[in-house]
Structures are given as structure tokens and as C-alpha cells.
Short mmCIF file of C-alpha atoms and ligand atoms in Angstrom, two decimals:
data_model
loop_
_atom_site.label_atom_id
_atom_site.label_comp_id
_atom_site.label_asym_id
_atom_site.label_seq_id
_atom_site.Cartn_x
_atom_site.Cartn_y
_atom_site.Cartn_z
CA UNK A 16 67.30 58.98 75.18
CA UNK A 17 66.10 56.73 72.01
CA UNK A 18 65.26 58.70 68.97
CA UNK A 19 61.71 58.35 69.30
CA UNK A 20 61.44 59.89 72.84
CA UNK A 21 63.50 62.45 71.37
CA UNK A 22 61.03 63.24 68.94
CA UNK A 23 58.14 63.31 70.66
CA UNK A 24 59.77 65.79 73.22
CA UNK A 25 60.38 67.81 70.47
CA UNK A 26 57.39 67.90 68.83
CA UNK A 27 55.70 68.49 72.07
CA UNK A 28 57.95 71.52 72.33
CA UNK A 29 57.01 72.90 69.12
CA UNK A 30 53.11 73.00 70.05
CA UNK A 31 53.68 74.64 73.04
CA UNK A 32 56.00 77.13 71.09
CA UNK A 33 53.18 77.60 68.32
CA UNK A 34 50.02 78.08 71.79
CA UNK A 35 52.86 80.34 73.19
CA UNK A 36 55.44 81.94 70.61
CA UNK A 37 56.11 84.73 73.43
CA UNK A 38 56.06 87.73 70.45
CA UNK A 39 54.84 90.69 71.24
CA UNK A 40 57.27 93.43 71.40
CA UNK A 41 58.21 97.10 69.95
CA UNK A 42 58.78 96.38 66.30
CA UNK A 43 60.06 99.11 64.04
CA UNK A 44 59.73 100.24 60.81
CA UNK A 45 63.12 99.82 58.63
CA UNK A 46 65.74 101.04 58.56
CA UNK A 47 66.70 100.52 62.07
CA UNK A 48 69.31 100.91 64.24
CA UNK A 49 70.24 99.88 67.72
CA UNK A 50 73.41 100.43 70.27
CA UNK A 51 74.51 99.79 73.06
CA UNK A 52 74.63 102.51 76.00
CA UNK A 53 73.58 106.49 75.49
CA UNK A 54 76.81 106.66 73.58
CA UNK A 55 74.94 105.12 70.94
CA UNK A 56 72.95 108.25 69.75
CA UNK A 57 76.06 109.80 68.17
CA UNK A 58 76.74 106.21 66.79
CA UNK A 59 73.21 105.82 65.52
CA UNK A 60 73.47 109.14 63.77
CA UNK A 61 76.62 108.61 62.24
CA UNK A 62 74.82 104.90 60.93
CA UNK A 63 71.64 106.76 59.89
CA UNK A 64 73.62 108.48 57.20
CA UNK A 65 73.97 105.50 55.38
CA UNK A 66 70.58 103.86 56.07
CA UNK A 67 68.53 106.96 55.46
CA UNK A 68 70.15 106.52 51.94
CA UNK A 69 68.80 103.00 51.55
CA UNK A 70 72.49 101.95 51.93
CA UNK A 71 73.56 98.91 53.31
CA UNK A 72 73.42 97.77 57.07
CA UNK A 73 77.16 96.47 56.89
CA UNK A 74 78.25 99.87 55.71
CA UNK A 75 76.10 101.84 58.36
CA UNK A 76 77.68 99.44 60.61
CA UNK A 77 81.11 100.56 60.14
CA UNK A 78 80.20 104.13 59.58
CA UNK A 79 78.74 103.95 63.01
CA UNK A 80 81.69 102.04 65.09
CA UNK A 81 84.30 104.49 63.00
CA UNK A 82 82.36 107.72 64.59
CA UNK A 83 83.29 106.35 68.21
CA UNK A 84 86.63 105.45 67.62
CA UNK A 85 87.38 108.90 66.39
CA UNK A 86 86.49 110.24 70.20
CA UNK A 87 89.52 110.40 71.40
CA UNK A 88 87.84 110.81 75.19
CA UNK A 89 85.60 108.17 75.07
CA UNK A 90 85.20 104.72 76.17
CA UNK A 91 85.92 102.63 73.10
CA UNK A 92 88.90 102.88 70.40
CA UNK A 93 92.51 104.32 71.63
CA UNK A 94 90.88 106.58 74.20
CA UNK A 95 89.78 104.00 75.95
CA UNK A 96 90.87 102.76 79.55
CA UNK A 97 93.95 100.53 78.86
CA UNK A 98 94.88 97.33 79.95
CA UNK A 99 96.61 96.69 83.79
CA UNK A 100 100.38 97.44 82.18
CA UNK A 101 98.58 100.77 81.16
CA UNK A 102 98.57 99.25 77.35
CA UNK A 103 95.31 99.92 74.89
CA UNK A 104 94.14 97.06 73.31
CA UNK A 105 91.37 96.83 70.97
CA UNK A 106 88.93 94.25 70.12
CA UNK A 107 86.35 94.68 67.03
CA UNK A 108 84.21 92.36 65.17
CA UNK A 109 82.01 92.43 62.63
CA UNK A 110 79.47 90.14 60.90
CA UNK A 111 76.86 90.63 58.03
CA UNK A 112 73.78 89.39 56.11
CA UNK A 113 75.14 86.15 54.45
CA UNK A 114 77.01 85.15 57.79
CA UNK A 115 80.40 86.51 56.90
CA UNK A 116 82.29 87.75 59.67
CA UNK A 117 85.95 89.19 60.80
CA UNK A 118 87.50 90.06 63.86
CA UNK A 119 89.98 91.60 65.58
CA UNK A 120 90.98 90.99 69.52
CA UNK A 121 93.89 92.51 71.24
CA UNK A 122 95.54 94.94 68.77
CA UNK A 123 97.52 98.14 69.72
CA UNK A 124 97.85 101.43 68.04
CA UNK A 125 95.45 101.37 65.27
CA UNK A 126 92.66 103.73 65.07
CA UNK A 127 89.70 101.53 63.84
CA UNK A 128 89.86 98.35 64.46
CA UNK A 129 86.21 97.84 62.79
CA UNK A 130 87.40 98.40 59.33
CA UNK A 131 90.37 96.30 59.95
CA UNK A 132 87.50 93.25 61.29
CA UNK A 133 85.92 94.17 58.31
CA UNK A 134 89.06 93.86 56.03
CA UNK A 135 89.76 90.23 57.23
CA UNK A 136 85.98 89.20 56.80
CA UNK A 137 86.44 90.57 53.20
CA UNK A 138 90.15 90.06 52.22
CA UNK A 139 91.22 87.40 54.37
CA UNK A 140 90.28 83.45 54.34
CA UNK A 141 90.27 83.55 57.89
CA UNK A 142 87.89 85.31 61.09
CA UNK A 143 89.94 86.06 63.99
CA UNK A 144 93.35 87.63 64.01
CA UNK A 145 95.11 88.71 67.01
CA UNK A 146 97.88 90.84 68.57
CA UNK A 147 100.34 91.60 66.50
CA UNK A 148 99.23 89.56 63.67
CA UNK A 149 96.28 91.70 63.57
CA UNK A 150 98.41 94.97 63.31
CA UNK A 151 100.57 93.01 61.19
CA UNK A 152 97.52 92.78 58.82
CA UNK A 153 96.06 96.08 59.61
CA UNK A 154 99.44 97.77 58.20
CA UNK A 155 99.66 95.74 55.46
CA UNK A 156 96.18 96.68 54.22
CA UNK A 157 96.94 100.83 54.42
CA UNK A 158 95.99 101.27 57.86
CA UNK A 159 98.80 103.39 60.12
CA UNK A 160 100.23 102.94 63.42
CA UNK A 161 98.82 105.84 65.99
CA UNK A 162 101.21 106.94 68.95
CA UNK A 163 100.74 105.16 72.34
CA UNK A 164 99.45 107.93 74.19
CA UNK A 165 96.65 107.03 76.51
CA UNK A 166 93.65 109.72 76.58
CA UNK A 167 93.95 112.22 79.26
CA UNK A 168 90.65 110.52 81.26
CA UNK A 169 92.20 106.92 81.24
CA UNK A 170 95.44 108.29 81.72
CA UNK A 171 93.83 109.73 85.09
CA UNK A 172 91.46 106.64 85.97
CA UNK A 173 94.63 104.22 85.22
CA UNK A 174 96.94 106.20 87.66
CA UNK A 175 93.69 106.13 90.37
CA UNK A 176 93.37 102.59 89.57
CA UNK A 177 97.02 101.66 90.01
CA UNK A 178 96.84 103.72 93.51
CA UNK A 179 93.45 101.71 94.65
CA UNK A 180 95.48 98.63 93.84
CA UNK A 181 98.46 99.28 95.20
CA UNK A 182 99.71 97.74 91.83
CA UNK A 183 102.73 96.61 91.88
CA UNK A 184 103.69 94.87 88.41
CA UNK A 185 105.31 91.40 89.95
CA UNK A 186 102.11 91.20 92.73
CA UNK A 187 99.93 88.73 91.15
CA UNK A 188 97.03 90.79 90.60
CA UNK A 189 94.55 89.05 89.29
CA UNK A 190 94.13 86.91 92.50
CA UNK A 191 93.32 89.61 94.21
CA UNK A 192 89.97 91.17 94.41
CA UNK A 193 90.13 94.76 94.42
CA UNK A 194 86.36 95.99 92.96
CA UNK A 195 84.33 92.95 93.58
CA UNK A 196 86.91 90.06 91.90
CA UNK A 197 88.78 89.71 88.69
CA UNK A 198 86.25 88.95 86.21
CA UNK A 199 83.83 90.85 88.31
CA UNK A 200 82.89 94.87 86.65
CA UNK A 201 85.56 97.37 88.39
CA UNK A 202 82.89 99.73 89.87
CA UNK A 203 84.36 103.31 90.72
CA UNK A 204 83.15 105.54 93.41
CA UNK A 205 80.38 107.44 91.79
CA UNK A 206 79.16 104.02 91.11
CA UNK A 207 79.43 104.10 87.35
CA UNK A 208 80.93 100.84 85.83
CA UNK A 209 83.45 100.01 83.17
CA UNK A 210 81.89 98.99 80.55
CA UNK A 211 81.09 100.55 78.03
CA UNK A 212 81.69 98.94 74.85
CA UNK A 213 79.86 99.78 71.17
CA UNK A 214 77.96 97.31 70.29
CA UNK A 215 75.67 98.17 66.52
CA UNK A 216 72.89 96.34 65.40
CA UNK A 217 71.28 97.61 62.18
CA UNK A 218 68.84 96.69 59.15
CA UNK A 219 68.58 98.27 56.25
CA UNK A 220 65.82 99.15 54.01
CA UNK A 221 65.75 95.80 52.36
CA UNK A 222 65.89 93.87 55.40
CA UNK A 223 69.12 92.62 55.43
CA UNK A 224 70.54 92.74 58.99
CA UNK A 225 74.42 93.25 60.26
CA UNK A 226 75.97 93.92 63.27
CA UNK A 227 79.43 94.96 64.71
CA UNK A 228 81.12 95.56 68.03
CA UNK A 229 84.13 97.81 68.97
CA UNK A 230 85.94 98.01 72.36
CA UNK A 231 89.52 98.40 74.73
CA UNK A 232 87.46 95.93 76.54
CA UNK A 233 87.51 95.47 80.33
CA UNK A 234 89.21 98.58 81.68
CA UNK A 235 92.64 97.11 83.66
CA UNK A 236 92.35 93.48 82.22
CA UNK A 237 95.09 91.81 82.46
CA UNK A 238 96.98 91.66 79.27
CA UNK A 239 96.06 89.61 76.92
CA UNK A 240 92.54 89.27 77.56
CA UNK A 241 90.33 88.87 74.97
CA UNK A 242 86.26 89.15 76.38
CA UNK A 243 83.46 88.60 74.55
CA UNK A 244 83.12 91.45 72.14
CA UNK A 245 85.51 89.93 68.60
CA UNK A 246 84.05 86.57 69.46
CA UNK A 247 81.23 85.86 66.76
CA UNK A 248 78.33 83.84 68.86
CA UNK A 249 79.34 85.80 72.04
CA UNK A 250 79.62 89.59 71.63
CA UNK A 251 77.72 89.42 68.45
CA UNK A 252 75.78 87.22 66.32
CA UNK A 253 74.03 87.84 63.03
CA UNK A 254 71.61 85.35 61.10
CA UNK A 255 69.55 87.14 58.35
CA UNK A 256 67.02 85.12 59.05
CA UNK A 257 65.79 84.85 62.37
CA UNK A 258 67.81 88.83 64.15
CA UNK A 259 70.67 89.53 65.68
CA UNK A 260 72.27 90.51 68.93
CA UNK A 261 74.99 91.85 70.59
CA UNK A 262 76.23 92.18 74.46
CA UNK A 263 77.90 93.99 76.91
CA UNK A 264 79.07 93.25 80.11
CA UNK A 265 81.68 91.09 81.90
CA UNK A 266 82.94 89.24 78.42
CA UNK A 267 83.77 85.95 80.31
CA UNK A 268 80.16 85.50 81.55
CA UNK A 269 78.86 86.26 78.00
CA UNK A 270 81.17 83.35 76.47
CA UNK A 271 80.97 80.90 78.89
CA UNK A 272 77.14 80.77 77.31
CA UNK A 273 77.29 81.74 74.05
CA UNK A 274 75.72 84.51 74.36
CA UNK A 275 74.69 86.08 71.29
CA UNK A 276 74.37 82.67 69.20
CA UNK A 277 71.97 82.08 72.11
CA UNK A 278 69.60 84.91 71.91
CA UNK A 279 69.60 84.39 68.30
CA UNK A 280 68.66 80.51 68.74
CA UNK A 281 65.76 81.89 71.72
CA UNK A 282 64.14 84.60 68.49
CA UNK A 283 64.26 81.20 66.80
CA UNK A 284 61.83 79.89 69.19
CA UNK A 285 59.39 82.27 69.19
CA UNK A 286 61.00 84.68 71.34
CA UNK A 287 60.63 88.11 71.23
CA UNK A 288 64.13 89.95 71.40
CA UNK A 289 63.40 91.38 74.93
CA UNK A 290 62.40 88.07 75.92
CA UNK A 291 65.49 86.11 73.99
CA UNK A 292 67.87 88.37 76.05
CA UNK A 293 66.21 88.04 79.32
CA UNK A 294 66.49 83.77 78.83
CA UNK A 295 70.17 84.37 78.22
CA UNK A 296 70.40 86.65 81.04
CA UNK A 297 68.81 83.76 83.46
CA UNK A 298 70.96 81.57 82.10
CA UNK A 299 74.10 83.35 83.85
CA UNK A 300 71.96 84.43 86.77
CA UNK A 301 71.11 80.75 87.57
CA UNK A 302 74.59 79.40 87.36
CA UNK A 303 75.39 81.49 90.08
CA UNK A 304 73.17 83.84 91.63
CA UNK A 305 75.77 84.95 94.52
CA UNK A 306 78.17 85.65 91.93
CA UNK A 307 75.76 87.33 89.65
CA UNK A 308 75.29 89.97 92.18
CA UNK A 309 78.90 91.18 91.21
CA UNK A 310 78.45 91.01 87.85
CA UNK A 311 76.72 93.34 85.18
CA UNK A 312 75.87 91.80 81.32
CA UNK A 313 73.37 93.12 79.32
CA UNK A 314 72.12 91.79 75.55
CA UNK A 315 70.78 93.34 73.13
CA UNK A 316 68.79 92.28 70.01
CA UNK A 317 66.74 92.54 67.04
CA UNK A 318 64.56 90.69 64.99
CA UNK A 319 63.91 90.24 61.22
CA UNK A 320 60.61 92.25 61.76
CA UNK A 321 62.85 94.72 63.55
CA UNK A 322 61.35 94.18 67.07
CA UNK A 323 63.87 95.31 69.59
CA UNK A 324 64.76 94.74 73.06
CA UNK A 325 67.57 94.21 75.74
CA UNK A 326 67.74 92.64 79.34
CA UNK A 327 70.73 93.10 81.89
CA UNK A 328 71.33 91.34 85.43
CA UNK A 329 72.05 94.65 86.82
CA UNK A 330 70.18 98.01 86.25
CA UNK A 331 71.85 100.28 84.32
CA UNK A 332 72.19 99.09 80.88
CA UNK A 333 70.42 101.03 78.16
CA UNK A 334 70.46 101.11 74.35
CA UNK A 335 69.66 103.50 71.82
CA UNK A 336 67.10 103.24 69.27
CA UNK A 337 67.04 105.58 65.56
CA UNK A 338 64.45 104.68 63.07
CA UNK A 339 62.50 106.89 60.54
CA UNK A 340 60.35 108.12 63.48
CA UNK A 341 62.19 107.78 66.59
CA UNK A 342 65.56 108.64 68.18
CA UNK A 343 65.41 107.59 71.95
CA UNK A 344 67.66 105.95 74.48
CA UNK A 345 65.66 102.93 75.84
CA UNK A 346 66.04 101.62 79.65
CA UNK A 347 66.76 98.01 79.57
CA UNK A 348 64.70 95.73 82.21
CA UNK A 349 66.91 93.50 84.73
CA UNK A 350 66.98 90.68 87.02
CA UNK A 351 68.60 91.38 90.02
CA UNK A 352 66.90 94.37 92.14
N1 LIG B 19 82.21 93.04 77.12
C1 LIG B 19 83.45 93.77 77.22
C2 LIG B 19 84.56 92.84 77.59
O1 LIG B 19 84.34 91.92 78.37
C3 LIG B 19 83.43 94.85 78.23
C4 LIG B 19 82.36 95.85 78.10
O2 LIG B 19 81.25 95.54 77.73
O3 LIG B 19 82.63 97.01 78.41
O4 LIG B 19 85.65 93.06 77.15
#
């Protein structure tokens, strides 16, 4: 393609984009927050603190993932469902307003993993750290090792899971597919899935946007894993700008598009968040629309006017919504009936 084709593709695109900028959806008053799953009415409490204060959305951020690692029966943090060698491992990223980020992916026994994301974004040169590195660095900036005790519900659904399996430590068991594949969303008998990772999304009362995510991750992942959630541009992207989004869902699927950058780069376009997400969404679904019938993602977002919205293939995903006015877990529209 020669430069000048290029260009005139392009600036046909824009017209249509300017007949048809596709906005239209809830927008909110700030400060606003958004989360992933029911879970995230606690979590948008805990951020509300902060915000109601005019505080900032980084802070409220990490306010809000801190209040779900504390549960230790919950689905994120050290109570969460360990890896396939019955290991936690935690994965945690944050990112804020000036596009600063941190991460964490893979690291045992410490309680917030968050504020440890956060301390590399803000005392480290570098964004990702993993394993033991990342404990490594955790300890060395005053947080403390926990015990490796698993939570009595995922010491229960691990020793159910191991059963189901038949695991057997030297069977390769990732090549097997137990649940619907490797990669694929273990679904248990009351149909419930596991995901269930904390995803924040939050602007403040000046406008300035972050975001954060903390997770164990795929429940029974083999280990070593790392999904989408500590990967900036996948499990969470912020650009002060234009809105921000986060995901949840099979972590591979997510990656393999960019997820989050890509929402982002659809709001640029004109979309409206709901709409942003659902384009992403399609994007998986069209790659492989057998395979998406196994799988469950759904992406969240918000924009700079603080429009919200989500999409999922699968139904089931929901977010929850806190602003001035309204506290309310929102159903998320999805592809695949
Ligand atoms: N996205 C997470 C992962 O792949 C899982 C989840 O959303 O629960 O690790």
C-alpha cells in the first residue's frame, strides 16, 4: 500500500468515525468507580473512601484491591484457589494517570501484591517483576512473608479438583482436557466458573483516571503461568486521555489481542466503552468461534467522561458501579447465547 492510498483510507475512516462516533452510553458523574464481578461492591466501598474525599484515583485504587486481599475466603489474594501443585501465586498490576505502571506476576506468600505493583511503579526503574524476584523486592521494601496455608474453600475445591483429575504430579496434565481444555475456564458442577479476578477502574474528582488488577489467577494453572491480569495492555490499560479498561477471563485469550490497549485504542475511535469492549470481544470470538464456546472473557471500561460499560463472550460477567448517586451491580451484555 503506497502512502497516498494509505491516506486516503484513513481519512475516509475518520469521516465515517465523525457521521458515526458510536457514543452514546451511561456516563457518570465523578468520582467513579468500576469492578469487576459482585465482589466489587465491597471493593468499590472500600475505593469510595478515598474518592468521596476528593482523593486520588491511584490511591482509591489500592485502597480498593487491599480490601479483597484481606478476605481470606475469597477469590483473589492468598485465599485464592492455588496453582495445580496446590501453590498460591499472585499476580497484581497497577497503572495511573501519567502512564506509570508496576506489576507483579507469580509471587507467593505476600499479602498484597497491589502495593507491592505499586512499589515497583514508584520505587523501581522497572514494570514487571516476577517470582521470587518479586518477593525478593516485596521483602526488601517492608512487606512480610505470610504462611503457606491455602484457605479452607480452595483447600477443599483443590482436593475435588485433584480427585476430578485423577492428578497425578508426573501425568502431563496440561494435555489433557479435564473441564473443557487447558486454557479453557474450569467450570464446576453448579456451573459457576473460576474466575474471578479484581479488576478496579476509578476517576477521581479531577478527572484523572487509574486502574489496577489483583488475582491467584486461573484456579489449577499450571505453575508458572502468568495470564493476563499484571500485563499492562492486556489485563489493564490506562491512558488519561481517552479511559481505561480492564478484563477478566481466560488471560491467554485476553493477551493474544491486547486486550485492554485495544479497548482503549476502540474509545479512541469514537467508541463508547460498552461498544469498545464488545469489538474486542469479537475479535476473540471471530478467531475461533468453536473454541470461543469454551471460553469466558469479559472487558470492562471507562471513559474520560466516565461512560461505562463491559461485554463478555459468555453470560455471566457483571461489574459493579459506585458513584455519588448510584451503587449497583451491572449485567454485562454477551455474544454467544
Ligand atoms: N484473567 C485471569 C487469568 O487468566 C483469570 C480470571 O479472570 O479469573 O489469570
Amino acid at each position: 500500500m503506497n502512502r497516498k492510498h494509505f491516506l486516503k483510507i484513513s481519512s475516509l475512516g475518520l469521516t465515517a468515525l465523525s457521521v458515526n462516533p458510536q457514543r452514546s452510553f451511561a456516563a457518570a458523574d465523578k468520582p467513579i468507580v468500576i469492578s469487576t464481578w459482585d465482589s466489587g461492591m465491597a471493593v468499590n466501598a472500600a475505593a469510595w473512601t478515598i474518592l468521596e474525599k476528593g482523593g486520588r484515583a491511584l490511591d482509591a485504587i489500592e485502597v480498593g484491591a487491599i480490601s479483597i486481599e484481606n478476605k481470606i475466603d475469597c477469590c483473589v489474594g492468598l485465599g485464592g484457589y492455588p496453582d495445580r501443585d496446590g501453590i498460591v501465586t499472585l499476580d497484581a498490576c497497577i497503572m495511573d494517570e501519567h502512564s506509570n505502571c508496576g506489576a507483579v506476576a507469580g509471587m507467593e506468600d505476600i499479602k498484597h501484591p497491589i502495593s507491592v505493583a505499586r512499589k515497583v511503579m514508584e520505587n523501581s526503574p522497572h514494570v514487571l517483576l516476577v517470582g521470587n524476584g518479586a518477593q525478593q523486592f516485596a521483602l526488601e521494601n517492608g512487606f512480610s512473608k505470610e504462611p503457606k496455608v491455602l484457605s479452607k474453600d480452595a483447600q477443599n475445591a483443590y482436593n475435588d479438583w485433584l480427585k476430578k483429575n485423577n492428578y497425578k504430579p508426573e501425568i502431563n496434565i496440561e494435555n489433557k482436557k479435564p473441564f473443557g481444555g487447558p486454557f479453557a475456564p474450569v467450570f464446576f458442577d453448579d456451573g459457576t466458573v473460576n474466575h474471578d479476578t479484581m479488576g478496579l477502574l476509578a476517576m477521581d474528582k479531577k478527572g484523572n483516571m487509574s486502574g489496577g488488577v489483583t488475582t491467584s489467577g486461573m484456579a489449577f494453572k499450571v505453575h508458572g503461568r502468568v495470564g493476563d491480569s499484571p500485563v499492562i495492555g492486556a489485563g489493564l490499560f490506562v491512558d488519561n486521555e481517552i479511559g481505561c479498561a480492564t478484563s477478566s477471563g481466560v488471560g491467554e485469550e485476553v493477551i493474544r489481542i491486547c486486550g485492554t490497549h485495544l479497548v482503549v485504542e476502540f474509545m479512541r475511535q469514537g467508541y463508547s466503552p460498552e461498544n469498545a469492549c464488545r469489538k474486542a470481544v469479537e475479535r476473540i470470538v471471530n478467531r475461533d468461534k468453536e473454541k470461543a464456546k469454551t471460553l469466558q472473557v469479559g472487558f470492562l471500561a471507562m471513559s474520560k467522561k466516565g461512560e461505562h460499560g463491559a461485554y463478555a463472550i459468555q453470560k455471566g460477567f457483571v461489574y459493579s458501579l459506585k458513584t455519588a448517586d448510584e451503587n449497583k451491580i451491572i449485567k454485562s451484555k454477551y455474544i454467544i447465547e
